[in-house]
mmCIF file of C-alpha atoms in Angstrom:
data_model
loop_
_atom_site.group_PDB
_atom_site.id
_atom_site.type_symbol
_atom_site.label_atom_id
_atom_site.label_comp_id
_atom_site.label_asym_id
_atom_site.label_seq_id
_atom_site.Cartn_x
_atom_site.Cartn_y
_atom_site.Cartn_z
ATOM 1 C CA ASP I 1 13.291 16.362 -29.425
ATOM 2 C CA THR I 2 10.458 16.277 -26.769
ATOM 3 C CA PHE I 3 9.485 16.631 -23.333
ATOM 4 C CA ALA I 4 6.659 16.063 -21.671
ATOM 5 C CA SER I 5 4.622 18.047 -18.588
ATOM 6 C CA ILE I 6 1.767 16.031 -16.787
ATOM 7 C CA THR I 7 0.370 16.951 -13.729
ATOM 8 C CA ARG I 8 -1.763 14.784 -11.746
ATOM 9 C CA LYS I 9 -4.159 15.326 -8.898
ATOM 10 C CA ASP I 10 -5.571 13.000 -6.734
ATOM 11 C CA ALA I 11 -7.669 13.471 -3.552
ATOM 12 C CA GLY I 12 -10.331 11.062 -1.458
ATOM 13 C CA GLY I 13 -11.548 10.328 2.034
ATOM 14 C CA LEU I 14 -12.968 7.083 3.470
ATOM 15 C CA ALA I 15 -15.172 6.991 6.336
ATOM 16 C CA SER I 16 -16.911 4.218 8.190
ATOM 17 C CA ILE I 17 -19.077 3.408 11.238
ATOM 18 C CA SER I 18 -19.812 0.044 13.170
ATOM 19 C CA ARG I 19 -22.773 -0.891 15.440
ATOM 20 C CA ALA I 20 -23.851 -3.876 17.450
ATOM 21 C CA LEU I 21 -27.498 -4.492 16.305
ATOM 22 C CA GLY I 22 -29.604 -7.127 17.841
ATOM 23 C CA ALA I 23 -29.400 -10.923 17.925
ATOM 24 C CA GLY I 24 -25.712 -10.427 17.848
ATOM 25 C CA VAL I 25 -25.205 -9.156 14.593
ATOM 26 C CA LEU I 26 -22.373 -6.750 14.006
ATOM 27 C CA ALA I 27 -23.067 -3.908 11.215
ATOM 28 C CA THR I 28 -20.306 -1.786 9.441
ATOM 29 C CA GLY I 29 -21.360 0.834 6.923
ATOM 30 C CA GLY I 30 -19.564 3.607 5.139
ATOM 31 C CA LEU I 31 -18.460 5.885 2.011
ATOM 32 C CA ASP I 32 -15.410 5.788 0.090
ATOM 33 C CA TYR I 33 -14.724 8.912 -2.263
ATOM 34 C CA LYS I 34 -11.943 9.641 -4.586
ATOM 35 C CA TYR I 35 -11.176 12.627 -7.065
ATOM 36 C CA GLY I 36 -8.728 12.741 -9.804
ATOM 37 C CA SER I 37 -7.633 15.070 -12.800
ATOM 38 C CA VAL I 38 -4.951 14.968 -15.332
ATOM 39 C CA ASP I 39 -3.533 17.855 -17.383
ATOM 40 C CA GLY I 40 -0.909 17.024 -19.946
ATOM 41 C CA ARG I 41 1.192 18.336 -22.671
ATOM 42 C CA ASP I 42 3.673 16.905 -24.878
ATOM 43 C CA HIS I 43 5.954 19.375 -26.372
ATOM 44 C CA LEU I 44 8.116 19.756 -29.249
ATOM 45 C CA THR I 45 11.268 21.936 -28.614
ATOM 46 C CA GLY I 46 10.624 25.269 -30.106
ATOM 47 C CA ALA I 47 7.403 25.049 -31.311
ATOM 48 C CA ALA I 48 3.484 24.681 -29.933
ATOM 49 C CA PRO I 49 2.623 21.828 -27.786
ATOM 50 C CA TYR I 50 2.607 18.566 -29.710
ATOM 51 C CA SER I 51 -0.492 17.166 -27.814
ATOM 52 C CA TYR I 52 -2.760 18.668 -24.941
ATOM 53 C CA ASP I 53 -4.944 16.441 -23.118
ATOM 54 C CA GLN I 54 -6.962 17.040 -19.778
ATOM 55 C CA GLY I 55 -9.875 14.943 -17.711
ATOM 56 C CA LYS I 56 -11.289 14.625 -14.519
ATOM 57 C CA THR I 57 -12.910 11.847 -12.671
ATOM 58 C CA TRP I 58 -14.600 11.012 -9.245
ATOM 59 C CA THR I 59 -15.625 7.786 -7.133
ATOM 60 C CA ILE I 60 -18.522 7.449 -4.893
ATOM 61 C CA ALA I 61 -18.981 4.195 -3.315
ATOM 62 C CA PRO I 62 -21.063 3.514 -0.252
ATOM 63 C CA PHE I 63 -20.557 0.221 1.178
ATOM 64 C CA VAL I 64 -22.465 -2.474 4.070
ATOM 65 C CA GLN I 65 -21.078 -5.082 6.040
ATOM 66 C CA LEU I 66 -22.951 -7.700 8.258
ATOM 67 C CA GLU I 67 -21.247 -10.145 10.556
ATOM 68 C CA ARG I 68 -22.671 -12.415 13.069
ATOM 69 C CA LYS I 69 -21.227 -15.581 15.205
ATOM 70 C CA PHE I 70 -23.064 -18.954 15.939
ATOM 71 C CA LEU I 71 -22.444 -22.320 17.950
ATOM 72 C CA ASP I 72 -20.545 -20.644 20.574
ATOM 73 C CA ASP I 73 -18.335 -18.308 18.421
ATOM 74 C CA ARG I 74 -17.012 -21.326 16.622
ATOM 75 C CA LEU I 75 -18.901 -20.426 13.296
ATOM 76 C CA SER I 76 -18.589 -16.649 12.083
ATOM 77 C CA LEU I 77 -20.397 -15.407 9.216
ATOM 78 C CA LEU I 78 -20.078 -12.489 7.011
ATOM 79 C CA ALA I 79 -21.679 -10.752 3.867
ATOM 80 C CA GLY I 80 -20.827 -7.348 2.614
ATOM 81 C CA LEU I 81 -22.140 -5.144 -0.569
ATOM 82 C CA ARG I 82 -20.212 -2.320 -2.134
ATOM 83 C CA TYR I 83 -21.755 0.077 -5.057
ATOM 84 C CA ASP I 84 -19.401 2.084 -6.982
ATOM 85 C CA ASN I 85 -20.481 5.134 -8.930
ATOM 86 C CA VAL I 86 -17.626 6.409 -11.183
ATOM 87 C CA SER I 87 -17.845 9.567 -13.354
ATOM 88 C CA VAL I 88 -15.168 10.630 -16.113
ATOM 89 C CA TYR I 89 -15.983 14.175 -17.642
ATOM 90 C CA ASP I 90 -14.274 17.322 -18.809
ATOM 91 C CA GLY I 91 -12.262 15.450 -21.102
ATOM 92 C CA TYR I 92 -10.341 16.736 -23.951
ATOM 93 C CA THR I 93 -7.736 15.664 -26.337
ATOM 94 C CA ARG I 94 -5.778 17.802 -28.988
ATOM 95 C CA ASN I 95 -2.894 15.954 -30.878
ATOM 96 C CA THR I 96 -1.215 18.152 -33.946
ATOM 97 C CA GLN I 97 0.199 15.220 -35.558
ATOM 98 C CA GLU I 98 -2.764 13.067 -35.548
ATOM 99 C CA GLY I 99 -5.086 15.689 -36.085
ATOM 100 C CA LEU I 100 -7.410 15.094 -33.344
ATOM 101 C CA ASP I 101 -9.223 18.137 -31.330
ATOM 102 C CA ASN I 102 -11.929 16.101 -29.521
ATOM 103 C CA VAL I 103 -14.179 17.029 -26.538
ATOM 104 C CA LEU I 104 -14.484 13.335 -24.992
ATOM 105 C CA PRO I 105 -18.027 12.332 -24.342
ATOM 106 C CA ALA I 106 -18.441 12.105 -20.327
ATOM 107 C CA LYS I 107 -18.592 8.565 -19.152
ATOM 108 C CA TYR I 108 -20.330 6.863 -16.028
ATOM 109 C CA TRP I 109 -20.447 3.408 -14.431
ATOM 110 C CA ASP I 110 -21.999 1.881 -11.883
ATOM 111 C CA LYS I 111 -21.273 -1.519 -10.076
ATOM 112 C CA PHE I 112 -22.628 -3.751 -6.922
ATOM 113 C CA SER I 113 -19.632 -5.765 -5.513
ATOM 114 C CA PRO I 114 -21.012 -8.346 -3.193
ATOM 115 C CA LYS I 115 -18.590 -10.727 -0.963
ATOM 116 C CA ALA I 116 -19.537 -13.218 1.532
ATOM 117 C CA SER I 117 -17.196 -15.487 3.838
ATOM 118 C CA ALA I 118 -17.299 -18.039 6.632
ATOM 119 C CA GLY I 119 -15.166 -18.864 9.111
ATOM 120 C CA TRP I 120 -14.802 -21.772 11.356
ATOM 121 C CA LYS I 121 -12.849 -22.527 14.894
ATOM 122 C CA TYR I 122 -11.358 -25.538 15.449
ATOM 123 C CA GLY I 123 -9.946 -24.724 18.457
ATOM 124 C CA ASP I 124 -7.700 -22.350 20.342
ATOM 125 C CA GLY I 125 -5.243 -21.120 18.039
ATOM 126 C CA LEU I 126 -6.366 -22.628 14.669
ATOM 127 C CA SER I 127 -8.940 -21.322 12.619
ATOM 128 C CA GLN I 128 -10.261 -21.575 8.939
ATOM 129 C CA TYR I 129 -12.304 -19.320 6.625
ATOM 130 C CA LEU I 130 -13.629 -19.425 2.983
ATOM 131 C CA SER I 131 -14.476 -16.219 1.053
ATOM 132 C CA TYR I 132 -15.675 -15.132 -2.420
ATOM 133 C CA SER I 133 -15.781 -11.499 -3.559
ATOM 134 C CA LYS I 134 -16.490 -9.385 -6.816
ATOM 135 C CA GLY I 135 -14.305 -6.772 -8.031
ATOM 136 C CA PHE I 136 -14.529 -3.849 -10.115
ATOM 137 C CA LYS I 137 -12.111 -1.422 -11.601
ATOM 138 C CA ALA I 138 -12.741 1.661 -13.849
ATOM 139 C CA PRO I 139 -10.364 2.797 -16.668
ATOM 140 C CA THR I 140 -7.593 5.496 -15.905
ATOM 141 C CA LEU I 141 -8.063 8.902 -16.837
ATOM 142 C CA GLU I 142 -4.482 8.294 -18.548
ATOM 143 C CA SER I 143 -5.741 5.752 -20.496
ATOM 144 C CA MET I 144 -9.220 7.450 -21.758
ATOM 145 C CA VAL I 145 -7.661 11.082 -22.438
ATOM 146 C CA LEU I 146 -4.016 10.780 -22.375
ATOM 147 C CA SER I 147 -2.072 11.279 -25.973
ATOM 148 C CA ILE I 148 1.604 11.381 -25.867
ATOM 149 C CA LYS I 149 4.765 10.995 -28.169
ATOM 150 C CA ARG I 150 7.187 8.212 -27.048
ATOM 151 C CA GLN I 151 8.801 5.680 -29.030
ATOM 152 C CA ARG I 152 5.373 4.892 -29.768
ATOM 153 C CA ILE I 153 2.605 7.249 -30.103
ATOM 154 C CA GLN I 154 -0.252 6.606 -27.283
ATOM 155 C CA MET I 155 -3.705 7.212 -28.703
ATOM 156 C CA PRO I 156 -6.762 7.869 -26.062
ATOM 157 C CA ASN I 157 -9.341 5.420 -25.831
ATOM 158 C CA PRO I 158 -12.640 6.945 -24.300
ATOM 159 C CA GLY I 159 -14.243 3.638 -25.081
ATOM 160 C CA LEU I 160 -12.769 1.558 -22.611
ATOM 161 C CA LYS I 161 -14.834 -0.593 -20.057
ATOM 162 C CA PRO I 162 -13.923 -1.562 -16.348
ATOM 163 C CA GLU I 163 -12.179 -4.360 -15.714
ATOM 164 C CA SER I 164 -13.990 -7.126 -13.486
ATOM 165 C CA ALA I 165 -13.157 -10.138 -11.443
ATOM 166 C CA GLY I 166 -14.139 -12.617 -9.010
ATOM 167 C CA THR I 167 -12.065 -14.151 -6.141
ATOM 168 C CA VAL I 168 -12.306 -17.390 -4.193
ATOM 169 C CA GLU I 169 -10.204 -17.658 -0.923
ATOM 170 C CA THR I 170 -9.589 -19.921 1.406
ATOM 171 C CA GLY I 171 -7.062 -19.949 4.473
ATOM 172 C CA PHE I 172 -5.967 -20.634 7.824
ATOM 173 C CA ARG I 173 -5.335 -18.208 11.096
ATOM 174 C CA ALA I 174 -2.939 -20.496 13.283
ATOM 175 C CA SER I 175 -1.257 -19.322 16.597
ATOM 176 C CA PRO I 176 0.983 -22.127 17.818
ATOM 177 C CA PHE I 177 2.012 -20.464 21.029
ATOM 178 C CA ASP I 178 1.659 -16.747 22.560
ATOM 179 C CA GLY I 179 2.902 -14.316 20.223
ATOM 180 C CA LEU I 180 3.198 -16.121 17.098
ATOM 181 C CA PHE I 181 0.682 -15.990 13.986
ATOM 182 C CA PHE I 182 0.942 -17.623 10.950
ATOM 183 C CA ASP I 183 -1.700 -17.305 8.330
ATOM 184 C CA PRO I 184 -1.099 -19.047 5.199
ATOM 185 C CA SER I 185 -4.012 -18.498 2.240
ATOM 186 C CA LEU I 186 -4.793 -19.840 -1.213
ATOM 187 C CA TYR I 187 -7.196 -18.010 -3.858
ATOM 188 C CA PHE I 188 -7.985 -18.164 -7.371
ATOM 189 C CA THR I 189 -9.334 -15.263 -9.430
ATOM 190 C CA ARG I 190 -11.313 -14.849 -12.911
ATOM 191 C CA ALA I 191 -10.685 -11.286 -14.288
ATOM 192 C CA ASP I 192 -12.644 -10.282 -17.134
ATOM 193 C CA ASP I 193 -12.132 -7.146 -19.575
ATOM 194 C CA LEU I 194 -8.413 -6.708 -18.406
ATOM 195 C CA ILE I 195 -7.293 -3.612 -20.006
ATOM 196 C CA TYR I 196 -3.695 -4.098 -22.081
ATOM 197 C CA PHE I 197 -1.450 -2.133 -24.319
ATOM 198 C CA ASN I 198 -2.640 -2.940 -28.016
ATOM 199 C CA TYR I 199 0.240 -1.928 -30.439
ATOM 200 C CA TYR I 200 -0.318 -1.436 -34.225
ATOM 201 C CA THR I 201 1.430 0.423 -37.060
ATOM 202 C CA VAL I 202 -0.146 2.788 -39.769
ATOM 203 C CA GLY I 203 2.891 3.396 -42.689
ATOM 204 C CA ALA I 204 5.861 4.480 -40.964
ATOM 205 C CA THR I 205 4.241 5.448 -37.777
ATOM 206 C CA ASN I 206 3.967 2.863 -34.552
ATOM 207 C CA TYR I 207 1.056 3.484 -32.139
ATOM 208 C CA GLN I 208 -0.346 2.119 -28.817
ATOM 209 C CA VAL I 209 -3.686 2.231 -27.292
ATOM 210 C CA TYR I 210 -5.255 0.653 -24.098
ATOM 211 C CA LYS I 211 -7.979 -1.877 -24.832
ATOM 212 C CA ASN I 212 -10.114 -4.371 -22.806
ATOM 213 C CA LEU I 213 -8.016 -7.019 -24.490
ATOM 214 C CA ALA I 214 -7.669 -10.447 -21.888
ATOM 215 C CA LYS I 215 -9.609 -12.772 -19.724
ATOM 216 C CA ALA I 216 -7.471 -14.322 -17.253
ATOM 217 C CA ASP I 217 -7.074 -16.757 -14.540
ATOM 218 C CA ILE I 218 -4.807 -15.804 -11.604
ATOM 219 C CA TYR I 219 -4.209 -18.150 -8.575
ATOM 220 C CA GLY I 220 -1.409 -18.224 -6.162
ATOM 221 C CA ALA I 221 -0.748 -18.535 -2.385
ATOM 222 C CA GLU I 222 0.495 -16.308 0.494
ATOM 223 C CA LEU I 223 2.616 -17.334 3.747
ATOM 224 C CA PRO I 224 2.835 -14.509 6.125
ATOM 225 C CA LEU I 225 4.297 -15.038 9.590
ATOM 226 C CA LYS I 226 4.077 -12.532 12.437
ATOM 227 C CA TYR I 227 5.881 -12.458 16.148
ATOM 228 C CA VAL I 228 4.915 -10.209 18.772
ATOM 229 C CA ILE I 229 6.783 -9.778 22.072
ATOM 230 C CA GLY I 230 6.204 -6.790 24.130
ATOM 231 C CA PRO I 231 6.189 -3.704 22.092
ATOM 232 C CA PHE I 232 7.978 -5.348 19.241
ATOM 233 C CA THR I 233 6.561 -7.071 16.096
ATOM 234 C CA LEU I 234 8.421 -8.755 13.689
ATOM 235 C CA SER I 235 6.895 -10.090 10.276
ATOM 236 C CA ALA I 236 7.630 -11.716 7.332
ATOM 237 C CA SER I 237 5.703 -13.090 4.227
ATOM 238 C CA TYR I 238 6.224 -15.111 0.765
ATOM 239 C CA ALA I 239 3.750 -14.883 -1.625
ATOM 240 C CA GLN I 240 3.486 -16.808 -5.205
ATOM 241 C CA SER I 241 1.241 -15.876 -7.987
ATOM 242 C CA HIS I 242 0.507 -17.229 -11.527
ATOM 243 C CA SER I 243 -1.593 -15.939 -14.362
ATOM 244 C CA ARG I 244 -2.563 -16.984 -17.258
ATOM 245 C CA VAL I 245 -4.593 -15.259 -20.330
ATOM 246 C CA ALA I 246 -7.670 -17.540 -21.239
ATOM 247 C CA GLU I 247 -8.920 -15.440 -24.108
ATOM 248 C CA GLY I 248 -7.386 -12.395 -25.790
ATOM 249 C CA ALA I 249 -5.289 -11.025 -28.913
ATOM 250 C CA SER I 250 -3.226 -7.955 -29.535
ATOM 251 C CA GLY I 251 -2.883 -6.722 -32.723
ATOM 252 C CA GLY I 252 -4.930 -9.416 -34.372
ATOM 253 C CA VAL I 253 -2.463 -12.122 -32.484
ATOM 254 C CA SER I 254 -3.352 -14.124 -30.003
ATOM 255 C CA ILE I 255 -2.156 -13.886 -26.497
ATOM 256 C CA LYS I 256 -3.571 -16.811 -24.909
ATOM 257 C CA ASP I 257 -1.477 -18.545 -22.824
ATOM 258 C CA ARG I 258 0.678 -15.703 -21.816
ATOM 259 C CA GLN I 259 1.530 -14.082 -18.348
ATOM 260 C CA LEU I 260 0.081 -11.039 -17.440
ATOM 261 C CA THR I 261 2.475 -8.074 -17.368
ATOM 262 C CA PHE I 262 3.405 -6.385 -14.230
ATOM 263 C CA ALA I 263 2.699 -9.512 -11.995
ATOM 264 C CA PRO I 264 5.562 -10.985 -10.538
ATOM 265 C CA ARG I 265 5.841 -14.446 -9.836
ATOM 266 C CA HIS I 266 7.252 -14.203 -6.264
ATOM 267 C CA ILE I 267 7.213 -11.340 -3.691
ATOM 268 C CA TYR I 268 9.349 -11.294 -0.400
ATOM 269 C CA SER I 269 8.577 -9.094 2.446
ATOM 270 C CA ALA I 270 9.988 -8.361 5.975
ATOM 271 C CA GLY I 271 9.109 -5.794 8.590
ATOM 272 C CA ALA I 272 9.798 -4.525 11.936
ATOM 273 C CA SER I 273 7.511 -2.386 14.262
ATOM 274 C CA CYS I 274 8.172 -0.900 17.770
ATOM 275 C CA THR I 275 5.361 0.845 19.836
ATOM 276 C CA LEU I 276 6.203 3.178 22.810
ATOM 277 C CA GLY I 277 3.637 5.005 24.560
ATOM 278 C CA ALA I 278 1.677 7.148 21.650
ATOM 279 C CA SER I 279 4.255 6.430 19.257
ATOM 280 C CA THR I 280 4.773 3.685 16.609
ATOM 281 C CA VAL I 281 7.756 3.240 14.378
ATOM 282 C CA ASP I 282 7.435 0.856 11.267
ATOM 283 C CA ALA I 283 10.072 -0.263 8.862
ATOM 284 C CA SER I 284 9.335 -2.643 6.183
ATOM 285 C CA TRP I 285 11.307 -4.132 3.205
ATOM 286 C CA MET I 286 9.603 -5.797 0.122
ATOM 287 C CA HIS I 287 11.340 -7.632 -3.224
ATOM 288 C CA LYS I 288 9.511 -8.052 -6.433
ATOM 289 C CA SER I 289 10.719 -11.070 -8.941
ATOM 290 C CA ARG I 290 10.980 -10.355 -12.866
ATOM 291 C CA GLN I 291 7.933 -8.896 -14.241
ATOM 292 C CA TYR I 292 6.741 -8.974 -18.025
ATOM 293 C CA VAL I 293 6.248 -5.751 -19.661
ATOM 294 C CA ASP I 294 4.485 -6.901 -22.932
ATOM 295 C CA GLU I 295 1.578 -8.668 -23.733
ATOM 296 C CA PHE I 296 3.566 -11.282 -25.781
ATOM 297 C CA ASN I 297 6.121 -12.005 -22.798
ATOM 298 C CA THR I 298 9.165 -10.751 -24.987
ATOM 299 C CA SER I 299 10.365 -8.147 -22.879
ATOM 300 C CA SER I 300 10.763 -8.020 -18.986
ATOM 301 C CA ILE I 301 12.279 -5.863 -16.222
ATOM 302 C CA GLY I 302 14.322 -7.515 -13.438
ATOM 303 C CA GLY I 303 13.617 -7.942 -9.753
ATOM 304 C CA TYR I 304 13.929 -5.147 -7.427
ATOM 305 C CA SER I 305 13.761 -4.081 -3.633
ATOM 306 C CA THR I 306 12.329 -1.077 -1.909
ATOM 307 C CA ALA I 307 12.095 -0.077 1.606
ATOM 308 C CA ALA I 308 9.525 2.017 3.509
ATOM 309 C CA LEU I 309 9.630 3.923 6.908
ATOM 310 C CA ASP I 310 6.336 5.175 8.686
ATOM 311 C CA LEU I 311 5.953 6.894 11.815
ATOM 312 C CA THR I 312 2.545 7.132 13.782
ATOM 313 C CA ARG I 313 1.654 9.381 16.605
ATOM 314 C CA LYS I 314 -1.653 8.930 18.487
ATOM 315 C CA VAL I 315 -2.619 12.667 19.507
ATOM 316 C CA ASN I 316 -5.652 11.516 21.737
ATOM 317 C CA ALA I 317 -8.216 8.310 21.935
ATOM 318 C CA ASN I 318 -9.955 9.509 18.492
ATOM 319 C CA LEU I 319 -7.033 10.976 16.513
ATOM 320 C CA ALA I 320 -3.801 9.720 15.318
ATOM 321 C CA VAL I 321 -1.587 11.156 12.566
ATOM 322 C CA SER I 322 1.290 9.582 10.519
ATOM 323 C CA LEU I 323 4.265 10.258 8.097
ATOM 324 C CA GLY I 324 5.473 7.670 5.761
ATOM 325 C CA CYS I 325 8.395 7.450 3.213
ATOM 326 C CA ASP I 326 8.188 4.636 0.450
ATOM 327 C CA ASN I 327 11.420 3.868 -1.432
ATOM 328 C CA VAL I 328 13.478 5.072 1.351
ATOM 329 C CA PHE I 329 16.866 4.628 -0.718
ATOM 330 C CA ASN I 330 15.497 6.136 -3.489
ATOM 331 C CA GLU I 331 15.916 2.828 -5.874
ATOM 332 C CA ARG I 332 15.515 4.030 -9.529
ATOM 333 C CA HIS I 333 14.221 0.742 -10.810
ATOM 334 C CA MET I 334 12.563 0.244 -14.127
ATOM 335 C CA GLU I 335 8.768 0.596 -14.311
ATOM 336 C CA SER I 336 8.269 -0.230 -18.159
ATOM 337 C CA ASP I 337 9.609 -1.837 -21.205
ATOM 338 C CA PRO I 338 13.582 -1.010 -20.627
ATOM 339 C CA LYS I 339 13.861 0.506 -24.306
ATOM 340 C CA TYR I 340 11.642 3.426 -22.948
ATOM 341 C CA ASN I 341 14.021 3.866 -20.008
ATOM 342 C CA TYR I 342 11.146 5.193 -17.639
ATOM 343 C CA LEU I 343 12.285 5.038 -14.161
ATOM 344 C CA SER I 344 10.087 4.977 -10.979
ATOM 345 C CA PRO I 345 9.265 8.051 -9.190
ATOM 346 C CA GLY I 346 11.778 7.436 -6.561
ATOM 347 C CA ARG I 347 11.282 8.322 -2.854
ATOM 348 C CA THR I 348 7.745 9.731 -2.327
ATOM 349 C CA PHE I 349 6.307 10.843 1.287
ATOM 350 C CA THR I 350 2.667 10.390 2.300
ATOM 351 C CA GLY I 351 0.918 12.473 5.586
ATOM 352 C CA THR I 352 -2.311 10.682 6.983
ATOM 353 C CA VAL I 353 -4.795 12.033 9.579
ATOM 354 C CA LYS I 354 -6.931 9.316 11.231
ATOM 355 C CA LEU I 355 -10.083 10.272 13.116
ATOM 356 C CA THR I 356 -12.767 7.876 14.740
ATOM 357 C CA PHE I 357 -15.383 8.564 16.760
#
């Protein structure tokens, strides 16, 4: 019998500033900072820890964006660049059963991620945009340092590479009459080095380890609708997403043409908000359809719904505070392969302070 104790800490901040430059150019610059640490122990009852794992990571990402309008504001052009710097350090893994006792090498990645978009205003209440952007996502701490005993033994992989993706998107912004907004969009993403669990067996022992297994194509559509009347705002949205592994293998077996794990085909959402004076109350609901949880699409978790509630208060013109509650009704839906019986964390609370100057 075993039990796990894993402590995860996360912190971060985001700061940005916008200024009008000459020739009608609006410039925005800023800095995004994140810090995280993990300290995990998997215990055997009545014995010493089966495994002990720890690590730290930080991300520093400056970014800049330039925007200008032409032809009597009918044409809008935007260009931006983000530079991510990610470090993983102080990594350590000990696993008494597997004979691991390793100080993991520090890792550092940096990546430029550009974006560009063009918009055209056809007339009052109708415009269109076309955009292209690059994305970058470093491996999580848990995938690189965590060794834990479940139905399978998870092994750490400090050799993981970041995921990357390029996305093309187009959409319309329509307002057929005052207060009603409809913003349909289409997108296509080409993703590389996607991180998946890779399963394998040695003797009678089953293992799993994160690896850069797949290249994939992801495409879909979003149909958001919003109606504003006085202090009230009502919204609804439907999104459909399709994914296909273009290249990849797990355990030596191809996963080509499989659907990505944890990628629901359908997402429905609805919300309502009310602003009275300096206070705003937001209530929202979201439903995700079935999701595959293994790379061969043989196991899945059913669809589920969650609700959220947020209260925001403007203290003054520059300061706002908010308190949010996710999963208000504490729905304990499955979050992984059903045979592992891992439930979602349930109801969570978040506090936010926003300062503008």
